[in-house]
mmCIF file of C-alpha atoms in Angstrom:
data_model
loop_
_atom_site.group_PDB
_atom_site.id
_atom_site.type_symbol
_atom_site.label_atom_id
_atom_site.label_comp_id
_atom_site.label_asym_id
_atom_site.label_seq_id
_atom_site.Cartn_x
_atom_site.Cartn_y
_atom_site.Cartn_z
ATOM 1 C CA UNK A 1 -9.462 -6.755 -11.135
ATOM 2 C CA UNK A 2 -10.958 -6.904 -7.290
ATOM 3 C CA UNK A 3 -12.285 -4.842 -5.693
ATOM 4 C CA UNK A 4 -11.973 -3.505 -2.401
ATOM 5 C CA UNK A 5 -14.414 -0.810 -0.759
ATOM 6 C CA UNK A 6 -13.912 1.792 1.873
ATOM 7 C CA UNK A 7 -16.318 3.468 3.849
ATOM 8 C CA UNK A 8 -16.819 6.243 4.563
ATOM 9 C CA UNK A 9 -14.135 8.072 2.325
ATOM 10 C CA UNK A 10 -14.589 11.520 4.795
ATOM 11 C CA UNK A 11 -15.492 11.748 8.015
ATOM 12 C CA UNK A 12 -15.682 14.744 10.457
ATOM 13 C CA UNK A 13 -15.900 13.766 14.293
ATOM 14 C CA UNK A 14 -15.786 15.745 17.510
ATOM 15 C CA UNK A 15 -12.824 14.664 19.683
ATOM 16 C CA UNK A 16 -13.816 11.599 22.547
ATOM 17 C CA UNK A 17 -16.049 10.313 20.072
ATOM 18 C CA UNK A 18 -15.510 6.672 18.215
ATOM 19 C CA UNK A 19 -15.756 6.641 14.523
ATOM 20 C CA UNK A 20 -16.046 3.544 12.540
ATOM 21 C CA UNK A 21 -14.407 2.736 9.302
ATOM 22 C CA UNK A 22 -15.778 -0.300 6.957
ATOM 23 C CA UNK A 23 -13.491 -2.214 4.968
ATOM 24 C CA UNK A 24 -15.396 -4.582 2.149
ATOM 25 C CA UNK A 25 -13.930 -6.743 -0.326
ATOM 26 C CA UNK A 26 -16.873 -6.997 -3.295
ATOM 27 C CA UNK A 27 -16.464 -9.942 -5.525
ATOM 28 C CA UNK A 28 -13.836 -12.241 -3.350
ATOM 29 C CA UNK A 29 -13.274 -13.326 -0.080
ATOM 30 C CA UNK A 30 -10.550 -12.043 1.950
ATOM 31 C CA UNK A 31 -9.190 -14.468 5.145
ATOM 32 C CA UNK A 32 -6.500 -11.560 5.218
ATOM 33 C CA UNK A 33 -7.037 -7.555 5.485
ATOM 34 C CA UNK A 34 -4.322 -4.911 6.412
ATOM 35 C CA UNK A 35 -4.949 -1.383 8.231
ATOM 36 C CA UNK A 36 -2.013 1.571 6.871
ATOM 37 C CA UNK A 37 -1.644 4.829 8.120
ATOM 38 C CA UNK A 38 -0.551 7.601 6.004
ATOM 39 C CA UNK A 39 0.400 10.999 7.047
ATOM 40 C CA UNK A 40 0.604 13.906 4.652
ATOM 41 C CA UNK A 41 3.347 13.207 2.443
ATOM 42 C CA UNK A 42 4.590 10.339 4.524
ATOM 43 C CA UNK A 43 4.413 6.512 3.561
ATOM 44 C CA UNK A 44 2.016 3.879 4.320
ATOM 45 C CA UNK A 45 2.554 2.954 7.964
ATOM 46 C CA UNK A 46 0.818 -0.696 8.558
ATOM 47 C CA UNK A 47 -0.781 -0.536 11.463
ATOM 48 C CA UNK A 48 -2.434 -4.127 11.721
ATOM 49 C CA UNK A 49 -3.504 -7.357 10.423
ATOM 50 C CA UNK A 50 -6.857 -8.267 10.776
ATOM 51 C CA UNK A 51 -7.870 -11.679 10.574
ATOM 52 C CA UNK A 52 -11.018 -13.064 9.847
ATOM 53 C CA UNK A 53 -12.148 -14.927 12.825
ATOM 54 C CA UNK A 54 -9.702 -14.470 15.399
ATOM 55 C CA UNK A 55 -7.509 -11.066 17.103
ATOM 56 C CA UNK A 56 -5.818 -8.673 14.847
ATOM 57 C CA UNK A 57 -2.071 -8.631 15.084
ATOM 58 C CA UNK A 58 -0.899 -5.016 16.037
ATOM 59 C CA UNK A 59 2.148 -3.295 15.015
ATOM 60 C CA UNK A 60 4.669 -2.087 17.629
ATOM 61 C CA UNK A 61 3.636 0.973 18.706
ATOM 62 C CA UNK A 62 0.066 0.965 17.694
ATOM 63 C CA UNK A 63 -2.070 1.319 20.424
ATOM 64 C CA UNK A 64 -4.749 -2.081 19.964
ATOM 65 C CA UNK A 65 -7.420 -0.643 22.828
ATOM 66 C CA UNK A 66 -7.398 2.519 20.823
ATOM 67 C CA UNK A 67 -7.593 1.552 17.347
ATOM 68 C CA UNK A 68 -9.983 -1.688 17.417
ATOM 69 C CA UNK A 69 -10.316 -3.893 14.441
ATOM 70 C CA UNK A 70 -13.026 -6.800 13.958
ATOM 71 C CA UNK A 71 -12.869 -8.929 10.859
ATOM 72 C CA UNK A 72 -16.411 -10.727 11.731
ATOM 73 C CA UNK A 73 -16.993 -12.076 7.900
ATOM 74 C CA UNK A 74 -14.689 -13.083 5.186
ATOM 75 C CA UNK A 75 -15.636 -9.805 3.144
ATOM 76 C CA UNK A 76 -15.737 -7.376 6.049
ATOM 77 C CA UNK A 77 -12.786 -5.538 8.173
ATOM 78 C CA UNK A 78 -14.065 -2.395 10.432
ATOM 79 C CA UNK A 79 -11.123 -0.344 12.398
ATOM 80 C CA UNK A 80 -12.745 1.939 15.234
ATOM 81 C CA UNK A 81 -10.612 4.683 16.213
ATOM 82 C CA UNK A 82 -11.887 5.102 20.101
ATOM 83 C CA UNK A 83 -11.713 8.241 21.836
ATOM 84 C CA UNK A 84 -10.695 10.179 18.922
ATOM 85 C CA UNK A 85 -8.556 13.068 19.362
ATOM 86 C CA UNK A 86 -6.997 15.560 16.641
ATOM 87 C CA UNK A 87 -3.646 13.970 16.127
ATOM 88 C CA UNK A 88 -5.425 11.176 14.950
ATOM 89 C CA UNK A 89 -6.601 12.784 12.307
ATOM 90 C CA UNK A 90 -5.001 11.353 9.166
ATOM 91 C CA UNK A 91 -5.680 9.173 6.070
ATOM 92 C CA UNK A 92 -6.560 5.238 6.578
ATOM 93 C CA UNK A 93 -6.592 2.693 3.710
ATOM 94 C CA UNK A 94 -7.098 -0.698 4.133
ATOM 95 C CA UNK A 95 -6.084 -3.710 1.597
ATOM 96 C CA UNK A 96 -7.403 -7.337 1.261
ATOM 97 C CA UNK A 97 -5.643 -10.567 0.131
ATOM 98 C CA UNK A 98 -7.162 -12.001 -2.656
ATOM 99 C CA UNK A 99 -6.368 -15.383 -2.140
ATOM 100 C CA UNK A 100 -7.066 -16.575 -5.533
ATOM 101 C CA UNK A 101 -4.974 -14.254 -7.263
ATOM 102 C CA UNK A 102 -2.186 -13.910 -4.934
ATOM 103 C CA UNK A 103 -2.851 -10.275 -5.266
ATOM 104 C CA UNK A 104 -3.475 -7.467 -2.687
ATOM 105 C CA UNK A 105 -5.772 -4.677 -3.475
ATOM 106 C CA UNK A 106 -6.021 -1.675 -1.814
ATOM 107 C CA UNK A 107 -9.286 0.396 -0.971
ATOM 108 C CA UNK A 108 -9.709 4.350 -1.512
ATOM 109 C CA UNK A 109 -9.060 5.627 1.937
ATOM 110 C CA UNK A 110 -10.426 7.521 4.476
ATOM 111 C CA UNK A 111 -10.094 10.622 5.432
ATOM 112 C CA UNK A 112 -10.472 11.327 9.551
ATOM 113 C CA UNK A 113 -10.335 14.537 11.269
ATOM 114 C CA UNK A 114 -11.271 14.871 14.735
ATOM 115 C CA UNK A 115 -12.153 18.742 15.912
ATOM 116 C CA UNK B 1 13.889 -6.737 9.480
ATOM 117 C CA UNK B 2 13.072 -6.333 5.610
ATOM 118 C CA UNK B 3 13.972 -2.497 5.179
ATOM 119 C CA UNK B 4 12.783 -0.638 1.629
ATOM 120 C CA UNK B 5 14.620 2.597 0.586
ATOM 121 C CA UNK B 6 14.063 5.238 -2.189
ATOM 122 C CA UNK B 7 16.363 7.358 -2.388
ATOM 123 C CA UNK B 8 14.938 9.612 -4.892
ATOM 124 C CA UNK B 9 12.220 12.105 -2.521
ATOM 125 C CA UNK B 10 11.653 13.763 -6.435
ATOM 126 C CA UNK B 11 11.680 12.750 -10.134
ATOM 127 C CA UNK B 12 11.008 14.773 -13.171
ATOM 128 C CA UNK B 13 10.504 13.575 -17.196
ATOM 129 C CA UNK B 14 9.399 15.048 -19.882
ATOM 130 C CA UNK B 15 6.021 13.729 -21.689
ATOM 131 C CA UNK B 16 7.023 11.050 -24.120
ATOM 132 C CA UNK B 17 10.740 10.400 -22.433
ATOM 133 C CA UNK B 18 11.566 7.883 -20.132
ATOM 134 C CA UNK B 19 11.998 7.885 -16.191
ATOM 135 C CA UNK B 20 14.137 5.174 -13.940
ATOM 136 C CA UNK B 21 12.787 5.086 -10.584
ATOM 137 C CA UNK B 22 15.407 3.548 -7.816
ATOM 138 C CA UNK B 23 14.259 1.316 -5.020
ATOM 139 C CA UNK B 24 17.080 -1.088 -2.535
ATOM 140 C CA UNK B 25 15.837 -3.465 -0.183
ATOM 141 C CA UNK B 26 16.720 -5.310 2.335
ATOM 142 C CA UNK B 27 15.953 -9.315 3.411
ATOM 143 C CA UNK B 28 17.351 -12.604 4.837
ATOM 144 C CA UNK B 29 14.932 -14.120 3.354
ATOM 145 C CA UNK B 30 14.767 -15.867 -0.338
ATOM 146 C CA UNK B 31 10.711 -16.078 -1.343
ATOM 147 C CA UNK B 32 9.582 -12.644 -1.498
ATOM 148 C CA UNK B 33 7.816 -10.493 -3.553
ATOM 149 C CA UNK B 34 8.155 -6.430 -5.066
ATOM 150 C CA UNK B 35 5.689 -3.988 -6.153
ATOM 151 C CA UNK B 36 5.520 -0.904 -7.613
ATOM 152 C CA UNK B 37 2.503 1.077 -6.744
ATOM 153 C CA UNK B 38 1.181 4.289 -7.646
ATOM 154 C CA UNK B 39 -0.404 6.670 -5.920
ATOM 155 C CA UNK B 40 -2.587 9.848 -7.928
ATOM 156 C CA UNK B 41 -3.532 12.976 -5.715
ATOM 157 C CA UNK B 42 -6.928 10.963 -5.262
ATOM 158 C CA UNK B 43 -4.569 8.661 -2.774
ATOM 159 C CA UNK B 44 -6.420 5.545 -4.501
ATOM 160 C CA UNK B 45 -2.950 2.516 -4.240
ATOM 161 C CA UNK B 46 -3.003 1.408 -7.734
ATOM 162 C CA UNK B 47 -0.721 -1.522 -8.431
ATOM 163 C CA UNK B 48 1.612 -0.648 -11.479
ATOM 164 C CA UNK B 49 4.013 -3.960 -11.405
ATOM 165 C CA UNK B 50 4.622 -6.687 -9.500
ATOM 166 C CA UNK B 51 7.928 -8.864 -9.270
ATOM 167 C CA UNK B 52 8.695 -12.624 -7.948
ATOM 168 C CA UNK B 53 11.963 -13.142 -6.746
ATOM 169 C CA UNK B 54 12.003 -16.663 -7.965
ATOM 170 C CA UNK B 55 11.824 -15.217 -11.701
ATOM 171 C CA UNK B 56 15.117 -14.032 -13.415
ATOM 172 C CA UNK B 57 12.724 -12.574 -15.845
ATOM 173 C CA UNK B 58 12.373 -9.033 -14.998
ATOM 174 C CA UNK B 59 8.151 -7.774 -14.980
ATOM 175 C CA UNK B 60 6.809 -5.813 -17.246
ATOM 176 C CA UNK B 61 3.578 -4.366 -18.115
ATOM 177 C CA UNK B 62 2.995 -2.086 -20.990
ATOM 178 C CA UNK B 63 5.482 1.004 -20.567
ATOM 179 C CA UNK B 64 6.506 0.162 -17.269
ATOM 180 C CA UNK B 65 9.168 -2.023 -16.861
ATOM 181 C CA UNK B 66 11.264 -3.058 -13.857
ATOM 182 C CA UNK B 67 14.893 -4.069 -13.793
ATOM 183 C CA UNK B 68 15.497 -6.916 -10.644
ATOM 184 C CA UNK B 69 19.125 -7.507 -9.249
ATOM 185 C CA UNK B 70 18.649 -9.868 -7.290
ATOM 186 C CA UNK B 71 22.003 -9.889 -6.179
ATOM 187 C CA UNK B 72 22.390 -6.718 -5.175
ATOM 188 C CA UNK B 73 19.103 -6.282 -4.219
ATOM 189 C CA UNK B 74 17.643 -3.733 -6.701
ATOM 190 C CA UNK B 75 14.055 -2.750 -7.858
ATOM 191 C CA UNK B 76 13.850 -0.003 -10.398
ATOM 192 C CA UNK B 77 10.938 0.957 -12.563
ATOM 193 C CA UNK B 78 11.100 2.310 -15.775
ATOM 194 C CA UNK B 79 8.243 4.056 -17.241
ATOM 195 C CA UNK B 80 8.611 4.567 -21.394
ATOM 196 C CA UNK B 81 6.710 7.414 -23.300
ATOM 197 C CA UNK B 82 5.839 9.065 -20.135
ATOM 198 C CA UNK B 83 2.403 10.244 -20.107
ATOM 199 C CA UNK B 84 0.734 13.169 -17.994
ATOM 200 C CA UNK B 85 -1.550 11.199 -16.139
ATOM 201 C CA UNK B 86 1.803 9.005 -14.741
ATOM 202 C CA UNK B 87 2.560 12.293 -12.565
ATOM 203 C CA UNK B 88 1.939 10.604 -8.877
ATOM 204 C CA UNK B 89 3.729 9.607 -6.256
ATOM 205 C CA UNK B 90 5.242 5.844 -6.425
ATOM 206 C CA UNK B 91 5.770 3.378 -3.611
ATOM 207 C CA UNK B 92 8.607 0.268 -3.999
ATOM 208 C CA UNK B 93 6.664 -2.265 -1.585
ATOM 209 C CA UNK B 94 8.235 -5.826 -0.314
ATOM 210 C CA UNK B 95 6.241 -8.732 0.780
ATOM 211 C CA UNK B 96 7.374 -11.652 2.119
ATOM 212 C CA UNK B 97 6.614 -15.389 -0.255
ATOM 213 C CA UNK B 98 3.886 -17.288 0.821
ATOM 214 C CA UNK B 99 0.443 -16.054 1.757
ATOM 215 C CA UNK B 100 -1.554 -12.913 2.832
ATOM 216 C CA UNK B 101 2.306 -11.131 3.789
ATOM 217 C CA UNK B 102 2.297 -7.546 5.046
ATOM 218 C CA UNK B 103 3.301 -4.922 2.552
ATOM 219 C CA UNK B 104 6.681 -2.821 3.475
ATOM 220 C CA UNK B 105 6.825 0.653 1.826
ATOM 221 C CA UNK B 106 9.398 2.749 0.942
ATOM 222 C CA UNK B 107 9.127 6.418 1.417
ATOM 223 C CA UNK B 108 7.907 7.235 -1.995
ATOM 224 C CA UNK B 109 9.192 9.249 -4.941
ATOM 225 C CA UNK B 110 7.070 11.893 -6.517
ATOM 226 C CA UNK B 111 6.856 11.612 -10.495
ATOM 227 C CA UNK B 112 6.170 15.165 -11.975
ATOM 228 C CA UNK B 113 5.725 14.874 -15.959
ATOM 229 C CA UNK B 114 6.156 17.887 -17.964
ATOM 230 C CA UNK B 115 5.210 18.862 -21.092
#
């Protein structure tokens, strides 16, 4: 099936800092990508759809000027957590729309903690 | 608001014997979609079974099997022979029809298999 890479799958960063996370579809092109949330033995909490070409579409309660997301290419979805501080430390997973399969598939993950 | 509920936090099965795992929803609308996903202690979203709500014909893919009530809106998965490497946690998911639609989780139910 498609796949859909994360990047990077850990990442240590001191708190203020920005961290980047990539979000790649490989063999199709994705108009559609979603940002979740998951805290430890919690659910998947979505926090946005990003859009290729135009603003992502926040969930209530998730704060857009702190968690930025840029979907500059069809294959390409990056969510910058700004002005990271330890309670956002947590596990982010992204997931594309394959459009020709009606299908959405999930990447690995990644891992943040902020010290 | 489409609303997804487990209601099991824990399952357990013996290798080889089979497992029902409950999921209810909630919707006003009549195109939609259901998942199953599973989720290993790697945290990788691996799509087990997916559902149409336009089908009477209930999914199935191997040993996994789902039974759809559409009617009283029901989504179980049944996993047959169980195997050790099904322990994970699962995930009933709702979409809404159309295209590139937002996943809605429910809170999970962990799967231990036993020998």
């Amino acid at each position: 099936g498609a796949v859909v890479s994360q990047h990077p799958s850990w990442v240590i960063c001191k708190s203020g800092t920005s961290v980047k996370i990539e979000c790649r579809s490989l063999d199709f092109q994705a108009t559609t990508m979603f940002w979740y949330r998951q805290f430890p033995k919690q659910s998947l909490m979505l926090m946005a759809t990003s859009n290729e070409g135009s603003k992502a579409t926040y969930e209530q309660g998730v704060e857009k000027d702190k968690f930025l997301i840029n979907h500059a290419s069809l294959t390409l979805s990056t969510l910058t957590v700004t002005s990271a501080h330890p309670e956002d430390s947590s596990f982010y997973i992204c997931s594309a729309w394959d459009r020709g399969e009606n299908t959405i598939y999930f990447g690995e993950g990644s891992w943040l903690t902020v010290v | 608001a489409q609303t997804v509920t487990q209601s099991q936090p824990e399952m357990s099965v013996q290798e080889a014997e089979t497992v029902t795992l409950s999921c209810t929803y909630d919707t006003s609308e009549s195109d939609y979609y259901l998942f199953w996903y599973k989720q290993p202690p790697s945290r990788q979203m691996i799509l087990v079974i997916r559902q149409e709500a336009y089908k009477q014909q209930n999914a199935t893919e191997n040993r996994f099997s789902v039974n759809f009530q559409k009617a009283a809106k029901s989504f179980s998965l049944k996993i047959s022979d169980s195997q050790l490497g099904d322990a994970a946690m699962y995930f009933c998911a709702y979409s809404r029809g159309g295209t590139a639609s937002k996943l809605t989780f429910g809170t999970g139910t962990r799967l231990q298999v036993t020998l």
